[in-house]
């Protein structure tokens, strides 16, 4: 029997549940706090052609462009896939990656000798080498400064792990004690997902199951087109800005024009600044992810979150621009900046088309990564997630208070500070919502936080300082803008350190701080 509407609803929910189960496996088995506490990973499922069927788990900036990674795998190995293979990849130029720290484990699923799909886990590794511990190298001017580059590689061949490749990966990380366990957790999550997909095929029958895969994509396409048809026809523009290229002050616009037509949506970035010297360029997969995040969050949340939703979307991203950089441009920061800025620009354009659904600007995060060495000589890398900003308001509700970043749509979790005090050489002095900084209006913006931490070992700090320098989060429909963030670093032992190092070069690595340092963030 042909699958009916009930079948399709069940199948989509089944796929979404499987991707969530994969995420639960990763959360419970990963070794790094970046996964087991902050959840900076995402699991998704693709069909045999590489189209994403489900992205119900994790962070949208990870999964929206997941199809690029799977299609890169198929391009390299599509004729030689065998049961028991597992692949790893990361490179944004040759492997469909968004940026180098996000490694993808992709497991082909075979059923009755036939390739039926892929289960995938994209996770931001604690460290992948490069010029700075913690994956973000603010001094990078080309991708070779940013860590190990992984083309599509067969990590497990017909069920047998390639030990030589495994050793190579661990050797290129400052935190191999974490990476070893994290890779095993990623592989385990995809294995559980593949088992669940095979179980589903046994229950429904492989022919009907594959037809359901195709039809859930068709259904999402129809639902999205229907949602777009309710908007006025026309061309609507939005833009966002950087005021530096990570090294020098300059005006760097991200411009987008969204055209609503009878046959779909065109998202055109013509007029966006050329790629820049620093690491705030975007790969094409990351740009697609950011656009899809903006579109999917603007419309009815009941529309399925699969790649069929975006069949009617055409993205124009000029090669060599900030949103489609040419090799070897540096781009490790792309999932945050310009990822968040692309979303903001698209929301501004969409808000012009439908003011009732306009969303105010979200706060730009500005917090550091600290890295150092513990007594046994083991490197630690701490992401100060607790310094995150608030979200923008929409009609009907206030903005979200402190959240993990616009690119995650609150999918990134702010870890428990007491736990982090046990894991890292820090003492948290303050972590509270900031008063009177959110934009006022009928519905106010979400407040950021006042966060103060005392670091008790020598560390290097890599600041992400856009929230202190860029324009304040914008209000919409008469709402007032929010406040920008502020950063302070006060050494209590060692050489003098002055705030201008932060203000004038917000993305540069801060010099080594000897002894105790206190760091505060208002944002």
Short mmCIF file of C-alpha atoms in Angstrom, two decimals:
data_model
loop_
_atom_site.label_atom_id
_atom_site.label_comp_id
_atom_site.label_asym_id
_atom_site.label_seq_id
_atom_site.Cartn_x
_atom_site.Cartn_y
_atom_site.Cartn_z
CA UNK A 1 0.00 0.00 0.00
CA UNK A 2 1.12 3.54 -0.73
CA UNK A 3 2.06 5.55 2.37
CA UNK A 4 -0.67 8.00 3.38
CA UNK A 5 -0.51 11.23 5.41
CA UNK A 6 -0.56 9.32 8.69
CA UNK A 7 2.33 7.12 7.53
CA UNK A 8 4.36 10.21 6.63
CA UNK A 9 3.71 11.90 9.96
CA UNK A 10 4.75 8.74 11.79
CA UNK A 11 7.88 8.35 9.67
CA UNK A 12 9.03 11.95 10.18
CA UNK A 13 8.48 11.70 13.92
CA UNK A 14 10.23 8.34 14.00
CA UNK A 15 13.25 9.79 12.21
CA UNK A 16 13.29 12.80 14.53
CA UNK A 17 13.12 10.52 17.55
CA UNK A 18 16.03 8.45 16.25
CA UNK A 19 18.19 11.57 15.79
CA UNK A 20 17.30 12.61 19.34
CA UNK A 21 18.26 9.15 20.61
CA UNK A 22 21.59 9.53 18.86
CA UNK A 23 22.07 12.82 20.68
CA UNK A 24 21.26 11.20 24.03
CA UNK A 25 23.94 8.55 23.41
CA UNK A 26 26.50 11.23 22.58
CA UNK A 27 25.58 13.32 25.63
CA UNK A 28 25.96 10.37 28.01
CA UNK A 29 29.16 8.90 26.59
CA UNK A 30 31.29 11.84 25.34
CA UNK A 31 34.35 12.73 27.39
CA UNK A 32 34.73 16.47 26.74
CA UNK A 33 32.64 18.96 28.75
CA UNK A 34 32.00 20.79 25.48
CA UNK A 35 29.77 17.82 24.63
CA UNK A 36 28.69 16.27 27.93
CA UNK A 37 27.72 19.65 29.43
CA UNK A 38 27.40 22.29 26.69
CA UNK A 39 26.07 19.93 23.95
CA UNK A 40 28.06 21.50 21.13
CA UNK A 41 27.22 18.66 18.75
CA UNK A 42 24.35 17.72 16.43
CA UNK A 43 23.06 14.43 15.03
CA UNK A 44 21.24 14.15 11.74
CA UNK A 45 20.01 11.54 9.26
CA UNK A 46 20.33 11.67 5.46
CA UNK A 47 18.94 9.52 2.67
CA UNK A 48 21.04 7.58 0.16
CA UNK A 49 21.45 10.65 -2.08
CA UNK A 50 22.67 12.89 0.76
CA UNK A 51 19.50 14.89 1.47
CA UNK A 52 18.96 15.55 5.18
CA UNK A 53 15.82 13.74 6.41
CA UNK A 54 15.95 14.76 10.05
CA UNK A 55 17.86 17.34 12.07
CA UNK A 56 15.85 17.20 15.27
CA UNK A 57 18.88 17.04 17.55
CA UNK A 58 21.38 19.75 18.33
CA UNK A 59 22.34 23.05 16.75
CA UNK A 60 20.90 24.32 13.45
CA UNK A 61 24.17 25.88 12.25
CA UNK A 62 25.62 22.34 12.33
CA UNK A 63 22.84 20.48 10.57
CA UNK A 64 21.38 22.90 8.01
CA UNK A 65 24.34 22.28 5.69
CA UNK A 66 24.74 18.63 6.65
CA UNK A 67 23.85 17.54 3.14
CA UNK A 68 27.03 19.17 1.82
CA UNK A 69 29.11 16.78 3.94
CA UNK A 70 27.21 13.64 2.93
CA UNK A 71 27.25 14.57 -0.74
CA UNK A 72 31.02 15.15 -0.54
CA UNK A 73 31.33 11.63 0.89
CA UNK A 74 29.24 10.20 -1.94
CA UNK A 75 31.32 12.05 -4.50
CA UNK A 76 34.54 10.50 -3.19
CA UNK A 77 33.39 7.02 -2.18
CA UNK A 78 29.90 6.53 -3.60
CA UNK A 79 30.83 3.53 -5.73
CA UNK A 80 32.89 1.74 -3.07
CA UNK A 81 30.79 1.92 0.11
CA UNK A 82 30.52 -1.38 1.96
CA UNK A 83 28.69 -2.43 5.09
CA UNK A 84 30.64 -1.51 8.22
CA UNK A 85 32.31 1.62 6.78
CA UNK A 86 32.51 4.80 8.85
CA UNK A 87 33.85 8.11 7.54
CA UNK A 88 35.28 11.26 9.09
CA UNK A 89 35.59 14.72 7.51
CA UNK A 90 35.84 18.41 8.37
CA UNK A 91 37.38 20.49 5.59
CA UNK A 92 35.12 23.31 4.34
CA UNK A 93 36.73 23.51 0.92
CA UNK A 94 36.81 19.86 -0.16
CA UNK A 95 34.61 17.92 2.27
CA UNK A 96 31.43 19.97 2.75
CA UNK A 97 32.45 21.13 6.23
CA UNK A 98 31.43 24.41 7.79
CA UNK A 99 34.64 25.02 9.76
CA UNK A 100 37.57 22.82 10.78
CA UNK A 101 36.72 22.17 14.46
CA UNK A 102 33.38 20.60 13.53
CA UNK A 103 34.26 17.00 12.70
CA UNK A 104 31.61 14.85 11.07
CA UNK A 105 31.32 11.12 11.65
CA UNK A 106 29.13 9.69 8.86
CA UNK A 107 27.99 6.06 8.86
CA UNK A 108 26.43 4.58 5.71
CA UNK A 109 23.39 2.39 6.45
CA UNK A 110 23.01 -0.79 4.42
CA UNK A 111 19.88 -2.91 4.53
CA UNK A 112 19.58 -6.17 2.63
CA UNK A 113 22.75 -5.26 0.76
CA UNK A 114 21.41 -1.88 -0.34
CA UNK A 115 22.54 1.63 0.71
CA UNK A 116 19.51 3.33 2.29
CA UNK A 117 20.96 6.35 4.08
CA UNK A 118 23.45 7.80 6.56
CA UNK A 119 23.53 8.59 10.26
CA UNK A 120 25.81 11.50 11.10
CA UNK A 121 27.18 13.37 14.09
CA UNK A 122 28.84 16.78 13.70
CA UNK A 123 30.70 17.85 16.84
CA UNK A 124 32.99 20.77 17.71
CA UNK A 125 36.23 19.24 18.99
CA UNK A 126 38.01 20.63 22.05
CA UNK A 127 41.25 21.05 20.11
CA UNK A 128 42.46 20.19 16.60
CA UNK A 129 45.95 21.66 16.68
CA UNK A 130 46.64 24.91 14.88
CA UNK A 131 48.07 28.11 16.28
CA UNK A 132 45.96 28.37 19.45
CA UNK A 133 44.64 25.85 21.94
CA UNK A 134 40.88 25.44 21.74
CA UNK A 135 40.55 25.54 17.93
CA UNK A 136 40.12 29.35 17.57
CA UNK A 137 43.30 31.06 16.39
CA UNK A 138 42.62 34.82 16.24
CA UNK A 139 45.91 35.42 14.42
CA UNK A 140 45.00 33.13 11.52
CA UNK A 141 45.13 34.58 8.03
CA UNK A 142 44.74 31.29 6.15
CA UNK A 143 43.16 27.93 6.89
CA UNK A 144 46.55 26.28 7.42
CA UNK A 145 46.85 28.26 10.67
CA UNK A 146 43.63 26.79 12.03
CA UNK A 147 44.37 23.12 12.63
CA UNK A 148 44.34 19.76 10.90
CA UNK A 149 42.29 19.59 7.69
CA UNK A 150 40.31 16.42 7.10
CA UNK A 151 39.09 15.51 3.63
CA UNK A 152 36.60 12.65 3.48
CA UNK A 153 38.48 9.74 5.09
CA UNK A 154 37.45 6.15 5.71
CA UNK A 155 38.02 5.81 9.45
CA UNK A 156 36.49 2.34 9.72
CA UNK A 157 36.84 0.00 6.79
CA UNK A 158 34.30 -2.84 6.61
CA UNK A 159 34.03 -2.88 10.40
CA UNK A 160 37.76 -2.55 11.15
CA UNK A 161 39.08 0.73 12.57
CA UNK A 162 42.13 2.16 10.86
CA UNK A 163 44.53 2.45 13.78
CA UNK A 164 47.07 4.43 11.76
CA UNK A 165 44.50 7.15 11.00
CA UNK A 166 43.25 7.09 14.60
CA UNK A 167 46.78 7.72 15.89
CA UNK A 168 47.25 10.53 13.36
CA UNK A 169 44.11 12.28 14.63
CA UNK A 170 45.12 12.00 18.27
CA UNK A 171 48.66 13.17 17.53
CA UNK A 172 47.32 16.42 16.05
CA UNK A 173 45.31 17.42 19.12
CA UNK A 174 46.48 19.03 22.36
CA UNK A 175 43.73 17.09 24.14
CA UNK A 176 44.09 13.51 22.86
CA UNK A 177 42.81 12.16 26.19
CA UNK A 178 39.49 13.81 25.37
CA UNK A 179 39.47 13.26 21.63
CA UNK A 180 39.87 9.49 21.92
CA UNK A 181 36.71 9.15 24.00
CA UNK A 182 34.79 11.75 22.01
CA UNK A 183 35.39 10.00 18.69
CA UNK A 184 34.21 6.73 20.18
CA UNK A 185 31.08 8.48 21.47
CA UNK A 186 30.41 9.97 18.04
CA UNK A 187 30.79 6.58 16.39
CA UNK A 188 28.56 4.98 19.01
CA UNK A 189 25.80 7.52 18.44
CA UNK A 190 25.78 6.87 14.68
CA UNK A 191 25.82 3.11 15.27
CA UNK A 192 22.73 3.33 17.47
CA UNK A 193 21.04 5.48 14.83
CA UNK A 194 21.86 3.00 12.06
CA UNK A 195 20.45 0.13 14.14
CA UNK A 196 17.22 2.06 14.70
CA UNK A 197 16.86 2.87 11.00
CA UNK A 198 17.38 -0.80 10.09
CA UNK A 199 14.79 -1.79 12.70
CA UNK A 200 12.34 0.66 11.13
CA UNK A 201 12.95 -0.84 7.68
CA UNK A 202 12.27 -4.32 9.03
CA UNK A 203 8.96 -3.15 10.44
CA UNK A 204 7.69 -1.19 7.44
CA UNK A 205 9.47 -2.90 4.55
CA UNK A 206 12.40 -1.43 2.71
CA UNK A 207 10.52 -0.38 -0.43
CA UNK A 208 7.81 1.40 1.50
CA UNK A 209 10.39 2.85 3.87
CA UNK A 210 12.43 4.37 1.06
CA UNK A 211 9.28 5.75 -0.54
CA UNK A 212 8.42 7.36 2.80
CA UNK A 213 11.87 8.95 2.87
CA UNK A 214 11.21 10.52 -0.50
CA UNK A 215 7.71 11.64 0.37
CA UNK A 216 8.56 13.30 3.67
CA UNK A 217 10.93 15.52 1.69
CA UNK A 218 8.13 16.26 -0.80
CA UNK A 219 5.73 17.06 2.02
CA UNK A 220 8.18 19.50 3.65
CA UNK A 221 8.64 21.16 0.26
CA UNK A 222 4.88 21.66 -0.10
CA UNK A 223 4.51 23.00 3.45
CA UNK A 224 7.31 25.52 3.01
CA UNK A 225 6.01 26.72 -0.36
CA UNK A 226 2.58 27.18 1.21
CA UNK A 227 4.06 29.26 4.04
CA UNK A 228 5.99 31.44 1.58
CA UNK A 229 2.89 31.93 -0.57
CA UNK A 230 1.30 33.86 2.31
CA UNK A 231 3.99 36.57 2.09
CA UNK A 232 3.72 39.52 -0.30
CA UNK A 233 5.63 39.21 -3.54
CA UNK A 234 8.65 41.45 -3.87
CA UNK A 235 12.26 42.11 -2.94
CA UNK A 236 13.18 42.74 0.69
CA UNK A 237 16.62 43.71 1.93
CA UNK A 238 18.59 43.38 5.14
CA UNK A 239 22.16 43.89 6.22
CA UNK A 240 24.61 43.46 9.05
CA UNK A 241 28.12 44.80 9.60
CA UNK A 242 31.56 44.07 10.96
CA UNK A 243 33.73 47.02 11.92
CA UNK A 244 37.05 45.16 11.63
CA UNK A 245 38.72 42.34 9.71
CA UNK A 246 40.23 40.94 12.95
CA UNK A 247 43.32 43.11 12.45
CA UNK A 248 42.31 46.59 11.29
CA UNK A 249 39.16 48.72 11.58
CA UNK A 250 37.05 48.87 8.44
CA UNK A 251 33.41 48.75 7.36
CA UNK A 252 32.49 45.24 6.23
CA UNK A 253 28.84 44.86 5.17
CA UNK A 254 26.86 41.64 4.79
CA UNK A 255 24.02 42.49 2.43
CA UNK A 256 21.13 40.25 1.50
CA UNK A 257 18.12 40.67 -0.78
CA UNK A 258 15.33 38.12 -0.37
CA UNK A 259 12.98 37.91 -3.33
CA UNK A 260 9.59 36.27 -2.78
CA UNK A 261 8.18 34.90 -6.03
CA UNK A 262 5.50 32.42 -7.07
CA UNK A 263 8.04 29.68 -7.64
CA UNK A 264 10.07 30.10 -4.44
CA UNK A 265 12.57 32.26 -2.59
CA UNK A 266 15.87 33.73 -3.78
CA UNK A 267 18.40 34.77 -1.14
CA UNK A 268 21.02 36.95 -2.84
CA UNK A 269 24.20 38.13 -1.07
CA UNK A 270 25.43 40.21 -4.00
CA UNK A 271 27.00 43.36 -2.59
CA UNK A 272 28.48 41.63 0.45
CA UNK A 273 32.10 42.52 1.23
CA UNK A 274 34.88 40.41 -0.30
CA UNK A 275 36.52 37.83 1.96
CA UNK A 276 38.70 39.32 4.64
CA UNK A 277 42.14 38.74 6.14
CA UNK A 278 40.94 37.32 9.45
CA UNK A 279 38.98 34.22 10.41
CA UNK A 280 35.46 35.64 10.08
CA UNK A 281 34.86 34.38 6.54
CA UNK A 282 32.12 31.83 5.84
CA UNK A 283 32.23 28.58 3.92
CA UNK A 284 29.40 27.86 1.50
CA UNK A 285 28.00 25.08 3.72
CA UNK A 286 27.95 27.41 6.72
CA UNK A 287 26.20 30.15 4.74
CA UNK A 288 23.51 27.69 3.65
CA UNK A 289 23.11 26.55 7.26
CA UNK A 290 22.69 30.14 8.44
CA UNK A 291 20.12 30.94 5.74
CA UNK A 292 18.16 27.77 6.49
CA UNK A 293 18.25 28.62 10.21
CA UNK A 294 16.80 32.05 9.48
CA UNK A 295 14.09 30.70 7.19
CA UNK A 296 13.02 27.71 9.27
CA UNK A 297 12.78 29.76 12.47
CA UNK A 298 10.74 32.51 10.78
CA UNK A 299 7.92 30.28 9.57
CA UNK A 300 5.52 27.78 11.16
CA UNK A 301 7.48 25.53 13.55
CA UNK A 302 5.33 22.59 12.47
CA UNK A 303 7.02 22.53 9.03
CA UNK A 304 9.31 19.47 9.00
CA UNK A 305 12.98 20.27 9.53
CA UNK A 306 14.41 18.37 6.59
CA UNK A 307 16.15 19.39 3.39
CA UNK A 308 12.95 19.18 1.39
CA UNK A 309 11.86 22.40 3.08
CA UNK A 310 14.50 24.30 1.12
CA UNK A 311 14.07 22.88 -2.38
CA UNK A 312 12.39 26.11 -3.42
CA UNK A 313 15.18 28.27 -1.94
CA UNK A 314 17.92 29.56 -4.23
CA UNK A 315 21.00 31.04 -2.56
CA UNK A 316 23.34 33.35 -4.47
CA UNK A 317 26.65 33.71 -2.62
CA UNK A 318 29.33 35.24 -4.86
CA UNK A 319 32.57 33.30 -4.85
CA UNK A 320 35.35 35.13 -3.07
CA UNK A 321 32.96 37.07 -0.86
CA UNK A 322 32.68 36.97 2.90
CA UNK A 323 29.82 34.45 2.60
CA UNK A 324 31.57 32.12 0.14
CA UNK A 325 35.29 32.44 0.73
CA UNK A 326 37.89 31.00 -1.62
CA UNK A 327 40.69 28.78 -0.33
CA UNK A 328 42.86 29.29 1.65
CA UNK A 329 40.89 31.95 3.55
CA UNK A 330 40.71 31.52 7.32
CA UNK A 331 37.18 30.87 8.61
CA UNK A 332 37.14 29.16 12.00
CA UNK A 333 34.87 31.83 13.48
CA UNK A 334 32.29 31.44 10.71
CA UNK A 335 29.65 29.51 12.64
CA UNK A 336 29.37 32.47 15.03
CA UNK A 337 30.55 35.47 13.03
CA UNK A 338 29.35 35.81 10.30
CA UNK A 339 26.89 32.93 10.87
CA UNK A 340 24.83 34.97 13.34
CA UNK A 341 25.10 38.08 11.16
CA UNK A 342 23.73 36.21 8.14
CA UNK A 343 20.74 35.11 10.22
CA UNK A 344 20.18 38.66 11.48
CA UNK A 345 20.34 40.12 7.96
CA UNK A 346 17.87 37.52 6.66
CA UNK A 347 15.51 38.17 9.59
CA UNK A 348 15.61 41.89 8.86
CA UNK A 349 14.62 41.26 5.25
CA UNK A 350 11.90 38.77 6.22
CA UNK A 351 10.62 41.17 8.88
CA UNK A 352 10.08 43.75 6.15
CA UNK A 353 7.95 41.23 4.29
CA UNK A 354 5.93 40.29 7.39
CA UNK A 355 6.35 42.85 10.21
CA UNK A 356 4.08 40.84 12.53
CA UNK A 357 6.80 38.20 12.77
CA UNK A 358 9.81 40.53 12.91
CA UNK A 359 12.44 39.55 15.47
CA UNK A 360 14.61 42.06 17.32
CA UNK A 361 18.38 41.66 17.28
CA UNK A 362 20.09 39.14 19.53
CA UNK A 363 23.09 40.02 21.64
CA UNK A 364 26.48 39.19 20.13
CA UNK A 365 28.53 36.96 22.38
CA UNK A 366 31.87 38.21 23.65
CA UNK A 367 33.62 35.75 25.90
CA UNK A 368 37.03 34.07 25.91
CA UNK A 369 38.40 30.58 25.71
CA UNK A 370 41.07 29.94 28.32
CA UNK A 371 43.68 27.22 27.94
CA UNK A 372 46.51 26.06 30.12
CA UNK A 373 48.26 23.03 31.58
CA UNK A 374 47.33 21.07 34.70
CA UNK A 375 49.85 19.54 37.10
CA UNK A 376 50.26 16.26 35.19
CA UNK A 377 51.06 18.23 32.04
CA UNK A 378 47.64 17.75 30.46
CA UNK A 379 46.20 20.64 28.45
CA UNK A 380 42.78 21.97 29.43
CA UNK A 381 40.53 24.15 27.30
CA UNK A 382 37.61 25.97 28.92
CA UNK A 383 34.92 27.73 26.95
CA UNK A 384 33.38 30.46 29.12
CA UNK A 385 29.84 29.80 27.90
CA UNK A 386 28.45 31.56 30.99
CA UNK A 387 29.31 34.91 29.39
CA UNK A 388 26.63 34.52 26.72
CA UNK A 389 24.14 37.20 25.70
CA UNK A 390 20.35 37.44 25.47
CA UNK A 391 17.94 36.93 22.59
CA UNK A 392 15.69 39.36 20.75
CA UNK A 393 11.99 39.87 21.41
CA UNK A 394 9.16 39.02 19.05
CA UNK A 395 5.50 40.01 19.12
CA UNK A 396 3.90 38.09 21.94
CA UNK A 397 6.92 37.38 24.15
CA UNK A 398 10.07 38.88 25.62
CA UNK A 399 13.47 37.86 24.32
CA UNK A 400 15.18 34.86 25.84
CA UNK A 401 17.56 35.66 28.71
CA UNK A 402 21.14 34.42 28.54
CA UNK A 403 21.31 31.69 25.90
CA UNK A 404 23.96 29.83 23.97
CA UNK A 405 24.00 31.98 20.86
CA UNK A 406 21.79 32.91 17.93
CA UNK A 407 23.39 30.28 15.70
CA UNK A 408 22.17 27.55 18.07
CA UNK A 409 18.66 28.96 18.67
CA UNK A 410 19.22 28.06 22.32
CA UNK A 411 20.36 24.53 21.45
CA UNK A 412 23.71 25.18 23.14
CA UNK A 413 23.43 24.68 26.89
CA UNK A 414 25.02 26.99 29.47
CA UNK A 415 26.88 24.55 31.76
CA UNK A 416 26.45 24.49 35.51
CA UNK A 417 29.13 26.75 36.98
CA UNK A 418 29.63 24.61 40.10
CA UNK A 419 30.48 21.68 37.85
CA UNK A 420 32.93 23.77 35.86
CA UNK A 421 34.65 24.83 39.07
CA UNK A 422 35.32 21.13 39.68
CA UNK A 423 36.56 20.51 36.15
CA UNK A 424 38.75 23.58 35.64
CA UNK A 425 41.09 25.78 37.74
CA UNK A 426 38.55 28.58 38.15
CA UNK A 427 36.38 30.20 40.79
CA UNK A 428 33.17 31.86 39.66
CA UNK A 429 32.54 35.05 41.59
CA UNK A 430 29.37 36.18 39.86
CA UNK A 431 26.85 34.82 37.37
CA UNK A 432 23.64 36.82 37.34
CA UNK A 433 21.30 38.47 34.85
CA UNK A 434 22.34 41.96 33.85
CA UNK A 435 19.90 44.73 34.79
CA UNK A 436 18.57 47.45 32.47
CA UNK A 437 20.56 46.35 29.40
CA UNK A 438 17.86 44.65 27.34
CA UNK A 439 16.07 46.78 24.76
CA UNK A 440 12.82 48.27 26.10
CA UNK A 441 9.50 47.97 24.32
CA UNK A 442 6.09 46.35 24.52
CA UNK A 443 8.14 43.15 24.72
CA UNK A 444 11.67 43.69 25.99
CA UNK A 445 14.81 41.97 24.81
CA UNK A 446 16.43 39.17 26.74
CA UNK A 447 19.02 40.23 29.33
CA UNK A 448 22.60 39.04 29.17
CA UNK A 449 24.65 38.38 32.28
CA UNK A 450 27.24 39.78 34.61
CA UNK A 451 29.85 37.07 34.82
CA UNK A 452 33.05 37.19 36.83
CA UNK A 453 35.61 34.39 36.99
CA UNK A 454 38.93 34.04 38.77
CA UNK A 455 41.42 31.88 36.88
CA UNK A 456 43.92 30.30 39.23
CA UNK A 457 46.52 28.99 36.77
CA UNK A 458 48.56 30.62 33.98
CA UNK A 459 46.41 30.63 30.89
CA UNK A 460 46.13 32.06 27.42
CA UNK A 461 42.87 33.83 26.61
CA UNK A 462 41.42 34.02 23.12
CA UNK A 463 38.68 36.64 23.10
CA UNK A 464 35.62 36.69 20.87
CA UNK A 465 34.91 40.38 21.24
CA UNK A 466 32.25 41.29 18.68
CA UNK A 467 29.71 41.97 21.40
CA UNK A 468 31.82 44.87 22.68
CA UNK A 469 32.48 46.54 19.36
CA UNK A 470 29.61 45.99 16.96
CA UNK A 471 26.36 47.91 16.97
CA UNK A 472 23.90 47.30 19.79
CA UNK A 473 21.19 44.68 19.16
CA UNK A 474 18.54 46.42 17.07
CA UNK A 475 14.95 46.97 18.13
CA UNK A 476 12.06 46.44 15.71
CA UNK A 477 8.67 48.08 15.32
CA UNK A 478 9.61 50.93 17.65
CA UNK A 479 11.44 48.84 20.25
CA UNK A 480 14.67 50.27 21.61
CA UNK A 481 18.09 48.71 21.01
CA UNK A 482 19.84 46.73 23.72
CA UNK A 483 23.23 47.48 25.23
CA UNK A 484 26.60 46.25 24.00
CA UNK A 485 28.83 44.11 26.18
CA UNK A 486 31.92 45.09 28.15
CA UNK A 487 35.04 43.08 28.95
CA UNK A 488 37.59 43.56 31.72
CA UNK A 489 40.70 41.57 32.54
CA UNK A 490 42.57 42.27 35.78
CA UNK A 491 45.83 40.41 36.42
CA UNK A 492 46.66 40.05 40.11
CA UNK A 493 50.15 38.69 39.51
CA UNK A 494 52.60 39.17 36.65
CA UNK A 495 53.06 41.77 33.89
CA UNK A 496 50.68 44.67 33.47
CA UNK A 497 47.71 44.13 31.21
CA UNK A 498 45.52 46.97 30.05
CA UNK A 499 42.00 46.95 28.54
CA UNK A 500 43.04 48.69 25.28
CA UNK A 501 44.49 45.34 24.19
CA UNK A 502 40.92 44.12 24.15
CA UNK A 503 39.20 47.15 22.70
CA UNK A 504 41.58 47.74 19.81
CA UNK A 505 42.01 44.12 18.76
CA UNK A 506 38.97 42.21 19.97
CA UNK A 507 39.92 39.00 18.20
CA UNK A 508 43.63 38.89 18.96
CA UNK A 509 45.12 36.39 21.37
CA UNK A 510 45.75 37.95 24.75
CA UNK A 511 49.32 37.46 26.07
CA UNK A 512 50.00 34.73 28.60
CA UNK A 513 48.82 35.77 32.05
CA UNK A 514 51.08 34.57 34.86
CA UNK A 515 49.56 33.64 38.19
CA UNK A 516 46.00 34.58 39.00
CA UNK A 517 43.81 36.59 36.64
CA UNK A 518 40.27 37.84 37.06
CA UNK A 519 38.00 38.22 34.08
CA UNK A 520 34.61 39.92 34.01
CA UNK A 521 32.00 40.20 31.35
CA UNK A 522 28.92 42.42 31.24
CA UNK A 523 26.65 41.62 28.31
#
